[in-house]
Amino acid sequence: MKKTLFLMATVALMVASCGNNKKPEEAAQTTEQPAATEAPATNQDAEAANVTLEATDQMTFNLKEIKVKAGQTVNLTLKHVGQMDKKVMGHNFVLLKKGTDLSAFGEAAVAAGPANEYIPNGGADVIAHTKLIGGGESDTISFKAPEAGTYDFICSFPGHLALMKGTFIVE
């Protein structure tokens, strides 16, 4: 019985891994977005805002402010320049809707847990977000900037909200 279960698990892993024909660097640059926040965008858009945001093992972002134009395509790359695993020091970029209560969102993110990559309520308060990444990893997302205004961006990993936040200004 144990041999049969082991064999079945081994075959399942082999089948699952065979379907990924992406190069590692391509696989690292994809992410799933909630349908409501996904906007068709092309990385070749000459008017796009290309933003690289770095996250560290010291729970910091290298940028505290990001400025874009309303409706502009934003190509955002989050790079975890540290070395710690995402289970210990995971980071993401989460752009929140106007008026979102940061404390309440942070508590809901913890409750959402790692299975949901600390994105609560199916992303109801989220405009766009990257996947959760660990040291040495990166993730790139493309989205359309919302209407003019000031928005908050954060890392929703438990305990990071106090230090890892910034302002996303749409002109």
Coordinates of N, CA, C and O in Angstrom, one line a residue:
M1 N 0.8 -1.2 0.0 CA 0.0 0.0 0.0 C 0.9 1.3 0.0 O 0.6 2.2 -0.8
K2 N 1.9 1.3 0.9 CA 2.8 2.4 0.9 C 3.5 2.6 -0.4 O 3.7 3.7 -0.9
K3 N 4.0 1.5 -1.0 CA 4.7 1.6 -2.3 C 3.7 2.2 -3.4 O 4.2 2.9 -4.2
T4 N 2.5 1.8 -3.4 CA 1.5 2.2 -4.3 C 1.3 3.7 -4.2 O 1.3 4.5 -5.2
L5 N 1.1 4.2 -3.0 CA 0.9 5.6 -2.7 C 2.2 6.4 -3.2 O 2.0 7.5 -3.8
F6 N 3.3 5.9 -2.8 CA 4.6 6.6 -3.2 C 4.7 6.7 -4.7 O 5.0 7.7 -5.3
L7 N 4.4 5.6 -5.4 CA 4.4 5.5 -6.9 C 3.4 6.5 -7.5 O 3.8 7.3 -8.4
M8 N 2.2 6.6 -6.9 CA 1.2 7.5 -7.4 C 1.7 9.0 -7.2 O 1.5 9.8 -8.1
A9 N 2.2 9.3 -6.1 CA 2.7 10.6 -5.8 C 3.8 11.0 -6.7 O 3.9 12.1 -7.3
T10 N 4.7 10.1 -7.0 CA 5.9 10.3 -7.9 C 5.4 10.6 -9.3 O 5.8 11.5 -10.0
V11 N 4.4 9.8 -9.8 CA 3.9 10.0 -11.1 C 3.2 11.3 -11.2 O 3.3 12.1 -12.2
A12 N 2.4 11.7 -10.2 CA 1.7 13.0 -10.2 C 2.6 14.1 -10.3 O 2.4 15.1 -11.0
L13 N 3.7 14.1 -9.5 CA 4.7 15.1 -9.6 C 5.4 15.2 -11.0 O 5.6 16.3 -11.5
M14 N 5.7 14.1 -11.6 CA 6.3 14.1 -12.9 C 5.3 14.7 -13.9 O 5.7 15.5 -14.7
V15 N 4.1 14.3 -13.9 CA 3.1 14.8 -14.8 C 2.9 16.4 -14.6 O 2.9 17.1 -15.6
A16 N 2.8 16.8 -13.4 CA 2.7 18.2 -13.1 C 3.9 19.0 -13.6 O 3.7 20.1 -14.1
S17 N 5.0 18.5 -13.5 CA 6.2 19.3 -13.9 C 6.5 19.3 -15.4 O 7.1 20.2 -15.9
C18 N 5.9 18.3 -16.1 CA 6.1 18.3 -17.5 C 5.3 19.3 -18.3 O 5.7 19.7 -19.4
G19 N 4.3 19.9 -17.7 CA 3.5 20.9 -18.4 C 4.1 22.3 -18.4 O 3.6 23.2 -19.1
N20 N 5.2 22.5 -17.7 CA 5.8 23.8 -17.7 C 6.9 23.9 -18.7 O 8.0 23.5 -18.4
N21 N 6.6 24.6 -19.8 CA 7.6 24.7 -20.9 C 8.3 26.1 -20.8 O 9.0 26.5 -21.7
K22 N 8.0 26.9 -19.8 CA 8.6 28.2 -19.7 C 10.0 28.1 -19.1 O 10.4 27.3 -18.3
K23 N 10.8 29.1 -19.6 CA 12.2 29.2 -19.0 C 12.0 29.8 -17.6 O 11.1 30.5 -17.3
P24 N 13.0 29.5 -16.7 CA 12.8 30.0 -15.3 C 12.6 31.4 -15.2 O 11.8 31.9 -14.4
E25 N 13.3 32.2 -16.1 CA 13.1 33.7 -16.0 C 11.8 34.1 -16.4 O 11.2 35.1 -16.0
E26 N 11.2 33.4 -17.4 CA 9.8 33.7 -17.8 C 8.8 33.3 -16.7 O 7.9 34.1 -16.5
A27 N 9.0 32.2 -16.1 CA 8.1 31.7 -15.1 C 8.1 32.7 -13.9 O 7.1 32.9 -13.3
A28 N 9.2 33.3 -13.6 CA 9.4 34.2 -12.5 C 8.7 35.5 -12.7 O 8.4 36.3 -11.8
Q29 N 8.4 35.8 -14.0 CA 7.8 37.1 -14.3 C 6.3 37.0 -14.5 O 5.7 38.0 -14.9
T30 N 5.6 35.9 -14.2 CA 4.2 35.9 -14.4 C 3.5 35.9 -13.0 O 4.1 35.4 -12.0
T31 N 2.3 36.3 -13.0 CA 1.5 36.3 -11.8 C 0.1 36.4 -12.2 O -0.3 36.8 -13.3
E32 N -0.8 35.9 -11.3 CA -2.2 35.9 -11.5 C -2.7 37.1 -10.8 O -2.3 37.4 -9.7
Q33 N -3.6 37.8 -11.4 CA -4.3 39.0 -10.9 C -5.8 38.7 -10.7 O -6.3 38.0 -11.5
P34 N -6.4 39.3 -9.8 CA -7.9 39.2 -9.7 C -8.5 39.8 -11.0 O -8.0 40.8 -11.5
A35 N -9.5 39.2 -11.5 CA -10.1 39.6 -12.8 C -10.5 41.0 -12.8 O -10.3 41.7 -13.8
A36 N -11.0 41.5 -11.7 CA -11.4 42.9 -11.6 C -10.3 43.9 -11.7 O -10.5 45.1 -12.1
T37 N -9.1 43.5 -11.4 CA -8.0 44.5 -11.5 C -7.1 44.3 -12.7 O -6.2 45.1 -12.9
E38 N -7.3 43.2 -13.4 CA -6.4 43.0 -14.6 C -6.8 43.9 -15.7 O -8.0 44.0 -16.1
A39 N -5.9 44.5 -16.4 CA -6.2 45.3 -17.5 C -5.2 44.9 -18.6 O -4.0 44.6 -18.4
P40 N -5.7 44.9 -19.9 CA -4.8 44.5 -20.9 C -3.6 45.5 -21.0 O -3.9 46.7 -21.0
A41 N -2.5 45.1 -21.0 CA -1.3 46.0 -21.1 C -0.2 45.3 -21.9 O 0.0 44.1 -21.8
T42 N 0.6 46.1 -22.6 CA 1.7 45.6 -23.3 C 3.0 46.1 -22.8 O 3.0 47.3 -22.5
N43 N 4.0 45.3 -22.7 CA 5.2 45.8 -22.1 C 6.0 46.6 -23.2 O 6.9 47.3 -22.9
Q44 N 5.5 46.6 -24.4 CA 6.1 47.4 -25.5 C 5.5 48.8 -25.5 O 6.0 49.6 -26.4
D45 N 4.6 49.2 -24.7 CA 4.0 50.5 -24.7 C 5.0 51.5 -24.4 O 5.6 51.6 -23.3
A46 N 5.2 52.4 -25.4 CA 6.3 53.5 -25.3 C 5.9 54.5 -24.2 O 6.8 55.1 -23.6
E47 N 4.7 54.6 -23.9 CA 4.2 55.5 -22.8 C 4.1 54.9 -21.4 O 3.7 55.5 -20.5
A48 N 4.5 53.7 -21.3 CA 4.3 52.9 -20.1 C 5.3 53.5 -19.0 O 6.4 53.9 -19.3
A49 N 4.9 53.4 -17.8 CA 5.8 53.7 -16.6 C 6.4 52.4 -16.2 O 5.7 51.4 -15.9
N50 N 7.7 52.3 -16.3 CA 8.4 51.1 -15.9 C 9.1 51.3 -14.5 O 9.9 52.2 -14.4
V51 N 8.6 50.6 -13.6 CA 9.0 50.8 -12.2 C 9.7 49.5 -11.6 O 9.1 48.5 -11.8
T52 N 10.8 49.7 -11.0 CA 11.5 48.6 -10.3 C 11.5 48.9 -8.8 O 12.0 50.0 -8.4
L53 N 10.9 48.1 -8.0 CA 10.8 48.3 -6.6 C 11.5 47.1 -5.9 O 11.3 46.0 -6.2
E54 N 12.5 47.5 -5.1 CA 13.3 46.5 -4.4 C 12.9 46.4 -2.9 O 12.6 47.3 -2.3
A55 N 12.8 45.1 -2.5 CA 12.5 44.8 -1.1 C 13.7 44.1 -0.5 O 14.4 43.3 -1.2
T56 N 13.9 44.3 0.8 CA 15.1 43.8 1.4 C 14.7 42.8 2.6 O 13.6 42.8 3.1
D57 N 15.8 42.2 3.1 CA 15.6 41.3 4.3 C 15.4 42.2 5.6 O 15.1 41.7 6.6
Q58 N 15.6 43.5 5.5 CA 15.5 44.4 6.6 C 14.1 45.1 6.5 O 13.8 46.1 7.2
M59 N 13.2 44.5 5.8 CA 11.8 45.0 5.7 C 11.7 46.4 5.2 O 11.0 47.2 5.8
T60 N 12.3 46.7 4.1 CA 12.2 48.0 3.5 C 12.0 47.9 2.0 O 12.4 46.9 1.3
F61 N 11.3 48.9 1.4 CA 11.3 49.1 0.0 C 12.3 50.2 -0.3 O 12.5 51.1 0.5
N62 N 12.8 50.2 -1.5 CA 13.8 51.3 -1.9 C 13.0 52.5 -2.4 O 13.7 53.6 -2.4
L63 N 11.7 52.4 -2.6 CA 11.0 53.6 -3.0 C 9.8 53.8 -2.0 O 9.2 52.9 -1.6
K64 N 9.6 55.1 -1.6 CA 8.5 55.4 -0.8 C 7.4 56.1 -1.6 O 6.3 56.3 -1.0
E65 N 7.7 56.5 -2.8 CA 6.7 57.2 -3.6 C 6.9 56.7 -5.1 O 8.0 56.6 -5.6
I66 N 5.8 56.5 -5.8 CA 5.8 56.2 -7.2 C 4.7 57.1 -7.8 O 3.6 57.2 -7.4
K67 N 5.2 57.8 -8.9 CA 4.3 58.7 -9.6 C 4.0 58.2 -11.1 O 5.0 57.8 -11.8
V68 N 2.8 58.2 -11.4 CA 2.4 57.8 -12.8 C 1.2 58.7 -13.3 O 0.7 59.5 -12.5
K69 N 0.8 58.5 -14.5 CA -0.3 59.2 -15.0 C -1.6 58.4 -15.1 O -1.5 57.1 -15.3
A70 N -2.8 59.0 -14.9 CA -4.0 58.2 -14.9 C -4.2 57.5 -16.2 O -3.9 58.0 -17.3
G71 N -4.5 56.2 -16.2 CA -4.7 55.4 -17.3 C -3.4 54.8 -18.0 O -3.5 54.0 -18.9
Q72 N -2.3 55.3 -17.5 CA -1.0 54.8 -18.0 C -0.8 53.4 -17.7 O -1.1 52.9 -16.6
T73 N -0.2 52.6 -18.6 CA 0.2 51.3 -18.3 C 1.4 51.3 -17.4 O 2.4 52.1 -17.6
V74 N 1.3 50.6 -16.3 CA 2.4 50.5 -15.3 C 3.0 49.1 -15.4 O 2.3 48.1 -15.2
N75 N 4.3 49.0 -15.7 CA 5.0 47.7 -15.6 C 5.9 47.8 -14.4 O 6.8 48.5 -14.3
L76 N 5.4 47.0 -13.4 CA 6.1 47.1 -12.1 C 6.8 45.8 -11.8 O 6.2 44.7 -11.9
T77 N 8.1 45.8 -11.5 CA 8.9 44.7 -11.2 C 9.3 44.8 -9.7 O 9.9 45.8 -9.3
L78 N 8.9 43.8 -8.9 CA 9.3 43.7 -7.5 C 10.5 42.7 -7.5 O 10.4 41.6 -7.9
K79 N 11.6 43.2 -6.9 CA 12.8 42.4 -6.7 C 13.1 42.2 -5.2 O 13.2 43.2 -4.5
H80 N 13.2 41.0 -4.8 CA 13.6 40.7 -3.4 C 15.1 40.6 -3.4 O 15.6 39.6 -3.9
V81 N 15.8 41.6 -3.0 CA 17.3 41.7 -3.1 C 17.9 41.0 -1.9 O 19.1 40.9 -1.8
G82 N 17.1 40.5 -1.0 CA 17.6 39.8 0.2 C 17.9 38.3 -0.1 O 17.8 37.9 -1.3
Q83 N 18.1 37.5 0.9 CA 18.4 36.1 0.7 C 17.4 35.2 1.5 O 17.4 34.0 1.2
M84 N 16.6 35.7 2.3 CA 15.7 34.9 3.1 C 14.5 34.3 2.3 O 14.0 35.0 1.4
D85 N 14.1 33.1 2.7 CA 13.0 32.4 2.1 C 11.7 33.2 2.3 O 11.5 33.9 3.3
K86 N 10.8 33.0 1.3 CA 9.5 33.7 1.4 C 8.6 33.3 2.6 O 7.8 34.0 3.1
K87 N 8.9 32.1 3.2 CA 8.2 31.7 4.4 C 8.6 32.5 5.6 O 7.8 32.6 6.6
V88 N 9.8 33.1 5.6 CA 10.3 33.8 6.7 C 10.3 35.3 6.4 O 10.0 36.1 7.3
M89 N 10.6 35.7 5.2 CA 10.8 37.1 4.9 C 10.2 37.4 3.4 O 10.9 37.9 2.6
G90 N 9.0 36.9 3.2 CA 8.3 37.1 1.9 C 7.9 38.5 1.7 O 7.6 39.2 2.7
H91 N 7.9 38.9 0.5 CA 7.4 40.3 0.2 C 6.5 40.3 -1.1 O 6.7 39.4 -1.9
N92 N 5.6 41.2 -1.1 CA 4.8 41.5 -2.3 C 4.6 43.0 -2.4 O 4.9 43.7 -1.5
F93 N 4.0 43.4 -3.5 CA 3.6 44.7 -3.7 C 2.1 44.7 -3.8 O 1.5 43.9 -4.7
V94 N 1.4 45.4 -3.0 CA -0.1 45.5 -3.0 C -0.5 46.9 -3.1 O -0.2 47.7 -2.2
L95 N -1.2 47.3 -4.3 CA -1.7 48.6 -4.4 C -3.2 48.6 -4.0 O -4.0 47.8 -4.6
L96 N -3.5 49.4 -3.0 CA -4.8 49.4 -2.4 C -5.7 50.5 -3.0 O -5.2 51.5 -3.4
K97 N -7.0 50.2 -3.0 CA -8.0 51.2 -3.4 C -8.0 52.4 -2.4 O -7.6 52.2 -1.3
K98 N -8.4 53.5 -2.9 CA -8.5 54.7 -2.1 C -9.4 54.4 -0.9 O -10.4 53.8 -1.0
G99 N -9.0 55.0 0.3 CA -9.8 54.8 1.5 C -9.7 53.5 2.2 O -10.4 53.3 3.2
T100 N -8.8 52.6 1.7 CA -8.7 51.3 2.4 C -8.0 51.6 3.8 O -7.0 52.2 3.9
D101 N -8.6 51.0 4.8 CA -8.0 51.1 6.2 C -6.8 50.2 6.3 O -7.0 49.0 6.2
L102 N -5.6 50.7 6.4 CA -4.4 49.9 6.4 C -4.4 48.9 7.5 O -4.0 47.8 7.3
S103 N -4.8 49.3 8.7 CA -4.7 48.4 9.9 C -5.7 47.3 9.7 O -5.3 46.1 9.9
A104 N -6.9 47.6 9.2 CA -7.9 46.5 9.0 C -7.4 45.6 7.9 O -7.6 44.4 8.0
F105 N -6.8 46.2 6.8 CA -6.3 45.3 5.7 C -5.2 44.4 6.2 O -5.2 43.2 5.9
G106 N -4.3 45.0 7.0 CA -3.2 44.2 7.6 C -3.7 43.0 8.4 O -3.2 41.9 8.3
E107 N -4.7 43.3 9.2 CA -5.3 42.2 10.0 C -5.9 41.1 9.2 O -5.8 39.9 9.4
A108 N -6.6 41.6 8.2 CA -7.3 40.6 7.2 C -6.3 39.8 6.4 O -6.5 38.7 6.1
A109 N -5.1 40.5 6.1 CA -4.1 39.8 5.3 C -3.5 38.7 6.2 O -3.3 37.6 5.6
V110 N -3.3 38.9 7.4 CA -2.8 37.8 8.3 C -3.7 36.7 8.4 O -3.4 35.5 8.2
A111 N -5.0 37.0 8.5 CA -6.1 36.0 8.6 C -6.2 35.2 7.2 O -6.5 34.0 7.2
A112 N -5.9 35.9 6.1 CA -6.0 35.2 4.8 C -4.9 34.1 4.7 O -5.1 33.1 4.0
G113 N -3.8 34.4 5.3 CA -2.7 33.4 5.4 C -1.9 33.1 4.1 O -2.2 33.7 3.1
P114 N -0.9 32.3 4.3 CA 0.0 32.0 3.2 C -0.6 31.4 2.0 O -0.2 31.5 0.8
A115 N -1.7 30.6 2.2 CA -2.4 29.9 1.1 C -2.9 31.0 0.1 O -3.0 30.7 -1.1
N116 N -3.3 32.1 0.6 CA -3.8 33.2 -0.2 C -2.8 34.3 -0.5 O -3.1 35.4 -0.9
E117 N -1.5 34.0 -0.1 CA -0.4 35.0 -0.3 C -0.7 36.3 0.4 O -0.3 37.3 0.0
Y118 N -1.4 36.2 1.6 CA -1.8 37.3 2.4 C -2.6 38.4 1.7 O -2.4 39.6 2.0
I119 N -3.4 38.0 0.7 CA -4.3 38.9 0.0 C -5.7 38.5 0.5 O -6.3 37.5 0.1
P120 N -6.3 39.4 1.4 CA -7.6 39.0 1.9 C -8.8 39.3 1.0 O -8.7 40.1 0.1
N121 N -9.9 38.7 1.3 CA -11.2 38.9 0.7 C -11.2 38.8 -0.8 O -11.8 39.6 -1.5
G122 N -10.4 37.9 -1.3 CA -10.3 37.8 -2.8 C -9.8 39.0 -3.5 O -10.0 39.2 -4.7
G123 N -9.1 39.9 -2.8 CA -8.5 41.1 -3.4 C -9.5 42.2 -3.6 O -9.3 43.1 -4.4
A124 N -10.6 42.2 -2.8 CA -11.7 43.2 -3.0 C -11.2 44.7 -2.8 O -11.7 45.6 -3.4
D125 N -10.2 44.9 -1.9 CA -9.6 46.2 -1.7 C -8.3 46.5 -2.5 O -7.6 47.5 -2.2
V126 N -8.0 45.6 -3.4 CA -6.7 45.6 -4.1 C -6.9 46.1 -5.6 O -7.8 45.5 -6.3
I127 N -6.1 47.0 -6.1 CA -6.1 47.4 -7.5 C -5.2 46.4 -8.3 O -5.6 46.0 -9.3
A128 N -4.0 46.1 -7.7 CA -3.1 45.2 -8.4 C -2.1 44.7 -7.3 O -1.9 45.4 -6.3
H129 N -1.6 43.5 -7.5 CA -0.6 43.0 -6.6 C 0.3 42.0 -7.3 O 0.0 41.4 -8.3
T130 N 1.5 41.8 -6.8 CA 2.5 40.8 -7.3 C 2.2 39.6 -6.5 O 1.5 39.6 -5.5
K131 N 2.9 38.5 -6.9 CA 2.8 37.3 -6.0 C 3.8 37.5 -4.9 O 4.6 38.5 -4.9
L132 N 3.8 36.7 -3.9 CA 4.7 36.7 -2.7 C 6.0 36.1 -3.2 O 6.0 35.0 -3.7
I133 N 7.1 36.8 -2.9 CA 8.4 36.3 -3.4 C 9.4 36.2 -2.2 O 9.3 36.9 -1.2
G134 N 10.4 35.4 -2.4 CA 11.5 35.3 -1.4 C 12.8 35.8 -2.0 O 12.8 36.3 -3.1
G135 N 13.8 35.7 -1.2 CA 15.1 36.2 -1.5 C 15.6 35.8 -2.9 O 15.5 34.6 -3.2
G136 N 16.1 36.7 -3.7 CA 16.6 36.4 -5.0 C 15.6 36.3 -6.1 O 15.9 36.2 -7.3
E137 N 14.3 36.4 -5.7 CA 13.2 36.2 -6.7 C 12.7 37.6 -7.1 O 12.9 38.6 -6.5
S138 N 12.0 37.6 -8.2 CA 11.3 38.8 -8.7 C 10.0 38.4 -9.4 O 9.8 37.3 -9.7
D139 N 9.1 39.4 -9.5 CA 7.8 39.2 -10.2 C 7.5 40.5 -10.9 O 7.7 41.6 -10.3
T140 N 7.0 40.4 -12.1 CA 6.6 41.6 -12.9 C 5.1 41.6 -13.2 O 4.6 40.5 -13.6
I141 N 4.4 42.7 -12.9 CA 3.0 42.8 -13.3 C 2.8 44.0 -14.2 O 3.6 44.9 -14.1
S142 N 1.8 44.0 -15.0 CA 1.4 45.2 -15.8 C -0.1 45.4 -15.5 O -0.9 44.5 -15.4
F143 N -0.4 46.7 -15.3 CA -1.8 47.1 -15.0 C -1.9 48.6 -15.4 O -1.0 49.3 -15.6
K144 N -3.2 49.0 -15.6 CA -3.5 50.4 -15.9 C -3.6 51.1 -14.6 O -4.3 50.7 -13.7
A145 N -3.0 52.3 -14.6 CA -3.1 53.2 -13.4 C -4.5 53.6 -13.2 O -5.2 53.9 -14.2
P146 N -5.0 53.7 -12.0 CA -6.4 54.1 -11.7 C -6.5 55.6 -12.0 O -5.6 56.3 -12.4
E147 N -7.7 56.1 -11.6 CA -8.0 57.6 -11.8 C -7.0 58.4 -10.9 O -6.4 57.9 -9.9
A148 N -6.9 59.7 -11.2 CA -6.0 60.5 -10.4 C -6.3 60.5 -9.0 O -7.5 60.4 -8.6
G149 N -5.3 60.5 -8.2 CA -5.4 60.5 -6.7 C -4.2 59.9 -6.1 O -3.2 59.6 -6.7
T150 N -4.3 59.8 -4.8 CA -3.2 59.2 -4.0 C -3.7 57.9 -3.4 O -4.7 57.8 -2.8
Y151 N -2.8 56.9 -3.6 CA -3.1 55.5 -3.1 C -2.0 55.0 -2.3 O -0.9 55.5 -2.4
D152 N -2.3 54.0 -1.5 CA -1.2 53.4 -0.6 C -0.8 52.1 -1.3 O -1.6 51.3 -1.9
F153 N 0.6 51.8 -1.2 CA 1.0 50.5 -1.6 C 1.8 49.9 -0.4 O 2.4 50.7 0.4
I154 N 1.7 48.6 -0.2 CA 2.2 48.0 1.0 C 2.8 46.6 0.6 O 2.6 46.1 -0.5
C155 N 3.5 46.0 1.6 CA 3.8 44.6 1.6 C 2.8 44.0 2.6 O 2.7 44.5 3.8
S156 N 2.0 43.0 2.2 CA 1.0 42.4 3.1 C 1.5 41.2 3.9 O 0.7 40.6 4.7
F157 N 2.8 40.9 3.9 CA 3.3 39.8 4.7 C 3.1 40.2 6.2 O 3.3 41.4 6.5
P158 N 2.8 39.3 7.0 CA 2.5 39.6 8.4 C 3.7 40.4 9.1 O 4.8 40.0 9.0
G159 N 3.3 41.5 9.7 CA 4.3 42.4 10.4 C 5.0 43.4 9.5 O 5.8 44.2 10.1
H160 N 4.9 43.3 8.2 CA 5.7 44.2 7.3 C 5.0 45.5 7.1 O 5.7 46.5 6.7
L161 N 3.7 45.6 7.2 CA 3.0 46.8 6.9 C 3.5 48.1 7.6 O 3.5 49.2 7.0
A162 N 4.0 47.9 8.8 CA 4.5 49.1 9.6 C 5.7 49.8 8.9 O 5.8 51.0 8.9
L163 N 6.5 49.0 8.2 CA 7.7 49.6 7.6 C 7.6 49.6 6.0 O 8.3 50.5 5.4
M164 N 6.9 48.7 5.5 CA 6.9 48.5 4.0 C 5.7 49.0 3.4 O 4.7 48.3 3.1
K165 N 5.7 50.4 3.2 CA 4.5 51.0 2.6 C 5.0 52.3 1.9 O 6.1 52.8 2.2
G166 N 4.2 52.8 1.0 CA 4.5 54.0 0.3 C 3.3 54.6 -0.3 O 2.2 54.1 -0.2
T167 N 3.5 55.6 -1.1 CA 2.5 56.4 -1.7 C 2.6 56.2 -3.2 O 3.6 56.4 -3.8
F168 N 1.4 55.9 -3.8 CA 1.3 55.7 -5.3 C 0.5 56.9 -5.8 O -0.7 57.0 -5.5
I169 N 1.1 57.8 -6.4 CA 0.5 59.1 -6.8 C 0.1 59.0 -8.3 O 1.0 58.8 -9.2
V170 N -1.1 59.2 -8.6 CA -1.6 59.2 -10.0 C -2.0 60.6 -10.3 O -2.9 61.2 -9.7
E171 N -1.3 61.1 -11.3 CA -1.6 62.5 -11.8 C -2.5 62.6 -12.9 O -2.7 61.7 -13.7

